[in-house]
C-alpha cells in the first residue's frame, strides 16, 4: 500500500504541474506544450501504476478499495499543501519517486 501511495502522490503532482497556473507558481514559468503533455502523460501513467501496485498486493476486491483510499489521501495532502507550502510539494514528490523502488523491493 505504501508503493501505491507514493505513486499516487507523484502522479497527482505531475498532473498538477501540467496546468499553467500551478506550473507557474511552483517553477516560475509557464510550461511548454511538450512539457505539459509529458507531465500529463507521466501523471496518468503513475496513477495507473499505483492501481497495478494496489491490486497486485491484495487482489482486485480489496485492492480497488485501498486504491480509492490512497487516491483520496494523496489528493487531499496535495490540496492542503499546495497553497501553503508549494516547494514542499515538489520535494515530497521527488522523494516519493526516489522511494518507490525501495517500497517495491520491501514487498518481496
mmCIF file with all atom_site columns, C-alpha atoms in Angstrom:
data_model
loop_
_atom_site.group_PDB
_atom_site.id
_atom_site.type_symbol
_atom_site.label_atom_id
_atom_site.label_alt_id
_atom_site.label_comp_id
_atom_site.label_asym_id
_atom_site.label_entity_id
_atom_site.label_seq_id
_atom_site.pdbx_PDB_ins_code
_atom_site.Cartn_x
_atom_site.Cartn_y
_atom_site.Cartn_z
_atom_site.occupancy
_atom_site.B_iso_or_equiv
_atom_site.pdbx_formal_charge
_atom_site.auth_seq_id
_atom_site.auth_comp_id
_atom_site.auth_asym_id
_atom_site.auth_atom_id
_atom_site.pdbx_PDB_model_num
ATOM 1   C CA . UNK A 1 1   ? 0.000   0.000  0.000   1.00 0.00 ? 1   UNK A CA 1
ATOM 2   C CA . UNK A 1 2   ? 2.958   2.315  0.584   1.00 0.00 ? 2   UNK A CA 1
ATOM 3   C CA . UNK A 1 3   ? 4.045   1.919  -3.032  1.00 0.00 ? 3   UNK A CA 1
ATOM 4   C CA . UNK A 1 4   ? 0.559   2.836  -4.244  1.00 0.00 ? 4   UNK A CA 1
ATOM 5   C CA . UNK A 1 5   ? 0.549   5.914  -2.006  1.00 0.00 ? 5   UNK A CA 1
ATOM 6   C CA . UNK A 1 6   ? 3.929   7.106  -3.265  1.00 0.00 ? 6   UNK A CA 1
ATOM 7   C CA . UNK A 1 7   ? 2.931   6.586  -6.886  1.00 0.00 ? 7   UNK A CA 1
ATOM 8   C CA . UNK A 1 8   ? -0.421  8.344  -6.412  1.00 0.00 ? 8   UNK A CA 1
ATOM 9   C CA . UNK A 1 9   ? 1.139   11.409 -4.821  1.00 0.00 ? 9   UNK A CA 1
ATOM 10  C CA . UNK A 1 10  ? 3.731   11.663 -7.579  1.00 0.00 ? 10  UNK A CA 1
ATOM 11  C CA . UNK A 1 11  ? 1.071   11.160 -10.240 1.00 0.00 ? 11  UNK A CA 1
ATOM 12  C CA . UNK A 1 12  ? -1.182  13.859 -8.845  1.00 0.00 ? 12  UNK A CA 1
ATOM 13  C CA . UNK A 1 13  ? 1.784   16.210 -8.568  1.00 0.00 ? 13  UNK A CA 1
ATOM 14  C CA . UNK A 1 14  ? 2.604   15.554 -12.230 1.00 0.00 ? 14  UNK A CA 1
ATOM 15  C CA . UNK A 1 15  ? -0.979  16.287 -13.225 1.00 0.00 ? 15  UNK A CA 1
ATOM 16  C CA . UNK A 1 16  ? -0.903  19.417 -11.090 1.00 0.00 ? 16  UNK A CA 1
ATOM 17  C CA . UNK A 1 17  ? 2.294   20.617 -12.749 1.00 0.00 ? 17  UNK A CA 1
ATOM 18  C CA . UNK A 1 18  ? 0.764   20.100 -16.188 1.00 0.00 ? 18  UNK A CA 1
ATOM 19  C CA . UNK A 1 19  ? -1.552  23.045 -15.502 1.00 0.00 ? 19  UNK A CA 1
ATOM 20  C CA . UNK A 1 20  ? -0.269  26.503 -16.419 1.00 0.00 ? 20  UNK A CA 1
ATOM 21  C CA . UNK A 1 21  ? -1.200  28.127 -13.126 1.00 0.00 ? 21  UNK A CA 1
ATOM 22  C CA . UNK A 1 22  ? 0.425   25.582 -10.831 1.00 0.00 ? 22  UNK A CA 1
ATOM 23  C CA . UNK A 1 23  ? 3.476   25.170 -13.024 1.00 0.00 ? 23  UNK A CA 1
ATOM 24  C CA . UNK A 1 24  ? 3.982   28.930 -12.933 1.00 0.00 ? 24  UNK A CA 1
ATOM 25  C CA . UNK A 1 25  ? 3.555   29.066 -9.154  1.00 0.00 ? 25  UNK A CA 1
ATOM 26  C CA . UNK A 1 26  ? 5.910   26.197 -8.419  1.00 0.00 ? 26  UNK A CA 1
ATOM 27  C CA . UNK A 1 27  ? 8.590   26.594 -11.076 1.00 0.00 ? 27  UNK A CA 1
ATOM 28  C CA . UNK A 1 28  ? 8.309   30.250 -12.022 1.00 0.00 ? 28  UNK A CA 1
ATOM 29  C CA . UNK A 1 29  ? 7.446   29.920 -15.714 1.00 0.00 ? 29  UNK A CA 1
ATOM 30  C CA . UNK A 1 30  ? 4.749   28.547 -17.976 1.00 0.00 ? 30  UNK A CA 1
ATOM 31  C CA . UNK A 1 31  ? 5.276   25.032 -19.338 1.00 0.00 ? 31  UNK A CA 1
ATOM 32  C CA . UNK A 1 32  ? 5.868   24.395 -22.997 1.00 0.00 ? 32  UNK A CA 1
ATOM 33  C CA . UNK A 1 33  ? 3.333   22.292 -24.835 1.00 0.00 ? 33  UNK A CA 1
ATOM 34  C CA . UNK A 1 34  ? 5.665   19.315 -24.969 1.00 0.00 ? 34  UNK A CA 1
ATOM 35  C CA . UNK A 1 35  ? 6.441   19.524 -21.243 1.00 0.00 ? 35  UNK A CA 1
ATOM 36  C CA . UNK A 1 36  ? 2.764   19.928 -20.447 1.00 0.00 ? 36  UNK A CA 1
ATOM 37  C CA . UNK A 1 37  ? 1.887   16.799 -22.423 1.00 0.00 ? 37  UNK A CA 1
ATOM 38  C CA . UNK A 1 38  ? 4.774   14.881 -20.862 1.00 0.00 ? 38  UNK A CA 1
ATOM 39  C CA . UNK A 1 39  ? 3.715   15.816 -17.344 1.00 0.00 ? 39  UNK A CA 1
ATOM 40  C CA . UNK A 1 40  ? 0.131   14.872 -18.081 1.00 0.00 ? 40  UNK A CA 1
ATOM 41  C CA . UNK A 1 41  ? 1.146   11.530 -19.566 1.00 0.00 ? 41  UNK A CA 1
ATOM 42  C CA . UNK A 1 42  ? 3.557   10.834 -16.708 1.00 0.00 ? 42  UNK A CA 1
ATOM 43  C CA . UNK A 1 43  ? 0.909   11.673 -14.113 1.00 0.00 ? 43  UNK A CA 1
ATOM 44  C CA . UNK A 1 44  ? -1.637  9.318  -15.631 1.00 0.00 ? 44  UNK A CA 1
ATOM 45  C CA . UNK A 1 45  ? 0.997   6.627  -16.021 1.00 0.00 ? 45  UNK A CA 1
ATOM 46  C CA . UNK A 1 46  ? 1.947   6.893  -12.351 1.00 0.00 ? 46  UNK A CA 1
ATOM 47  C CA . UNK A 1 47  ? -1.707  6.687  -11.324 1.00 0.00 ? 47  UNK A CA 1
ATOM 48  C CA . UNK A 1 48  ? -2.112  3.568  -13.456 1.00 0.00 ? 48  UNK A CA 1
ATOM 49  C CA . UNK A 1 49  ? 0.985   2.034  -11.891 1.00 0.00 ? 49  UNK A CA 1
ATOM 50  C CA . UNK A 1 50  ? -0.420  2.774  -8.454  1.00 0.00 ? 50  UNK A CA 1
ATOM 51  C CA . UNK A 1 51  ? -3.571  0.861  -9.377  1.00 0.00 ? 51  UNK A CA 1
ATOM 52  C CA . UNK A 1 52  ? -1.454  -2.067 -10.511 1.00 0.00 ? 52  UNK A CA 1
ATOM 53  C CA . UNK A 1 53  ? 0.555   -1.970 -7.275  1.00 0.00 ? 53  UNK A CA 1
ATOM 54  C CA . UNK A 1 54  ? -2.576  -1.902 -5.125  1.00 0.00 ? 54  UNK A CA 1
ATOM 55  C CA . UNK A 1 55  ? -4.259  -4.732 -6.994  1.00 0.00 ? 55  UNK A CA 1
ATOM 56  C CA . UNK A 1 56  ? -1.135  -6.867 -7.083  1.00 0.00 ? 56  UNK A CA 1
ATOM 57  C CA . UNK A 1 57  ? -0.670  -6.567 -3.353  1.00 0.00 ? 57  UNK A CA 1
ATOM 58  C CA . UNK A 1 58  ? -4.120  -7.571 -2.146  1.00 0.00 ? 58  UNK A CA 1
ATOM 59  C CA . UNK A 1 59  ? -6.201  -8.693 -5.130  1.00 0.00 ? 59  UNK A CA 1
ATOM 60  C CA . UNK A 1 60  ? -8.973  -6.962 -7.025  1.00 0.00 ? 60  UNK A CA 1
ATOM 61  C CA . UNK A 1 61  ? -11.604 -6.856 -4.296  1.00 0.00 ? 61  UNK A CA 1
ATOM 62  C CA . UNK A 1 62  ? -9.588  -5.205 -1.546  1.00 0.00 ? 62  UNK A CA 1
ATOM 63  C CA . UNK A 1 63  ? -7.013  -3.614 -3.860  1.00 0.00 ? 63  UNK A CA 1
ATOM 64  C CA . UNK A 1 64  ? -9.548  -1.317 -5.529  1.00 0.00 ? 64  UNK A CA 1
ATOM 65  C CA . UNK A 1 65  ? -10.886 -0.185 -2.164  1.00 0.00 ? 65  UNK A CA 1
ATOM 66  C CA . UNK A 1 66  ? -7.389  0.524  -0.887  1.00 0.00 ? 66  UNK A CA 1
ATOM 67  C CA . UNK A 1 67  ? -6.517  2.299  -4.124  1.00 0.00 ? 67  UNK A CA 1
ATOM 68  C CA . UNK A 1 68  ? -9.532  4.606  -3.778  1.00 0.00 ? 68  UNK A CA 1
ATOM 69  C CA . UNK A 1 69  ? -8.485  5.402  -0.212  1.00 0.00 ? 69  UNK A CA 1
ATOM 70  C CA . UNK A 1 70  ? -4.906  6.082  -1.315  1.00 0.00 ? 70  UNK A CA 1
ATOM 71  C CA . UNK A 1 71  ? -6.172  8.312  -4.139  1.00 0.00 ? 71  UNK A CA 1
ATOM 72  C CA . UNK A 1 72  ? -8.206  10.382 -1.714  1.00 0.00 ? 72  UNK A CA 1
ATOM 73  C CA . UNK A 1 73  ? -5.408  10.664 0.843   1.00 0.00 ? 73  UNK A CA 1
ATOM 74  C CA . UNK A 1 74  ? -2.782  11.708 -1.673  1.00 0.00 ? 74  UNK A CA 1
ATOM 75  C CA . UNK A 1 75  ? -5.102  14.206 -3.375  1.00 0.00 ? 75  UNK A CA 1
ATOM 76  C CA . UNK A 1 76  ? -6.073  15.670 0.000   1.00 0.00 ? 76  UNK A CA 1
ATOM 77  C CA . UNK A 1 77  ? -2.442  16.004 1.006   1.00 0.00 ? 77  UNK A CA 1
ATOM 78  C CA . UNK A 1 78  ? -1.650  17.765 -2.270  1.00 0.00 ? 78  UNK A CA 1
ATOM 79  C CA . UNK A 1 79  ? -4.621  20.119 -1.977  1.00 0.00 ? 79  UNK A CA 1
ATOM 80  C CA . UNK A 1 80  ? -3.747  21.041 1.599   1.00 0.00 ? 80  UNK A CA 1
ATOM 81  C CA . UNK A 1 81  ? -0.036  21.570 0.942   1.00 0.00 ? 81  UNK A CA 1
ATOM 82  C CA . UNK A 1 82  ? -0.215  23.387 -2.381  1.00 0.00 ? 82  UNK A CA 1
ATOM 83  C CA . UNK A 1 83  ? -1.468  26.785 -1.151  1.00 0.00 ? 83  UNK A CA 1
ATOM 84  C CA . UNK A 1 84  ? 0.718   26.934 1.951   1.00 0.00 ? 84  UNK A CA 1
ATOM 85  C CA . UNK A 1 85  ? 3.924   25.018 1.183   1.00 0.00 ? 85  UNK A CA 1
ATOM 86  C CA . UNK A 1 86  ? 4.263   24.714 -2.606  1.00 0.00 ? 86  UNK A CA 1
ATOM 87  C CA . UNK A 1 87  ? 8.007   23.992 -2.531  1.00 0.00 ? 87  UNK A CA 1
ATOM 88  C CA . UNK A 1 88  ? 7.423   21.186 -0.051  1.00 0.00 ? 88  UNK A CA 1
ATOM 89  C CA . UNK A 1 89  ? 5.114   19.563 -2.604  1.00 0.00 ? 89  UNK A CA 1
ATOM 90  C CA . UNK A 1 90  ? 7.936   19.416 -5.150  1.00 0.00 ? 90  UNK A CA 1
ATOM 91  C CA . UNK A 1 91  ? 10.410  17.956 -2.691  1.00 0.00 ? 91  UNK A CA 1
ATOM 92  C CA . UNK A 1 92  ? 7.880   15.406 -1.415  1.00 0.00 ? 92  UNK A CA 1
ATOM 93  C CA . UNK A 1 93  ? 7.051   14.307 -4.949  1.00 0.00 ? 93  UNK A CA 1
ATOM 94  C CA . UNK A 1 94  ? 10.730  13.878 -5.757  1.00 0.00 ? 94  UNK A CA 1
ATOM 95  C CA . UNK A 1 95  ? 11.341  11.973 -2.542  1.00 0.00 ? 95  UNK A CA 1
ATOM 96  C CA . UNK A 1 96  ? 8.367   9.724  -3.205  1.00 0.00 ? 96  UNK A CA 1
ATOM 97  C CA . UNK A 1 97  ? 9.655   8.901  -6.677  1.00 0.00 ? 97  UNK A CA 1
ATOM 98  C CA . UNK A 1 98  ? 13.041  8.043  -5.191  1.00 0.00 ? 98  UNK A CA 1
ATOM 99  C CA . UNK A 1 99  ? 11.425  5.905  -2.500  1.00 0.00 ? 99  UNK A CA 1
ATOM 100 C CA . UNK A 1 100 ? 9.285   3.895  -4.953  1.00 0.00 ? 100 UNK A CA 1
ATOM 101 C CA . UNK A 1 101 ? 11.994  1.326  -5.800  1.00 0.00 ? 101 UNK A CA 1
ATOM 102 C CA . UNK A 1 102 ? 12.668  0.810  -2.095  1.00 0.00 ? 102 UNK A CA 1
ATOM 103 C CA . UNK A 1 103 ? 8.975   0.297  -1.398  1.00 0.00 ? 103 UNK A CA 1
ATOM 104 C CA . UNK A 1 104 ? 8.747   -2.148 -4.306  1.00 0.00 ? 104 UNK A CA 1
ATOM 105 C CA . UNK A 1 105 ? 11.742  -4.125 -3.000  1.00 0.00 ? 105 UNK A CA 1
ATOM 106 C CA . UNK A 1 106 ? 10.309  -4.156 0.519   1.00 0.00 ? 106 UNK A CA 1
ATOM 107 C CA . UNK A 1 107 ? 7.273   -6.067 -0.739  1.00 0.00 ? 107 UNK A CA 1
ATOM 108 C CA . UNK A 1 108 ? 9.401   -9.046 -1.802  1.00 0.00 ? 108 UNK A CA 1
#
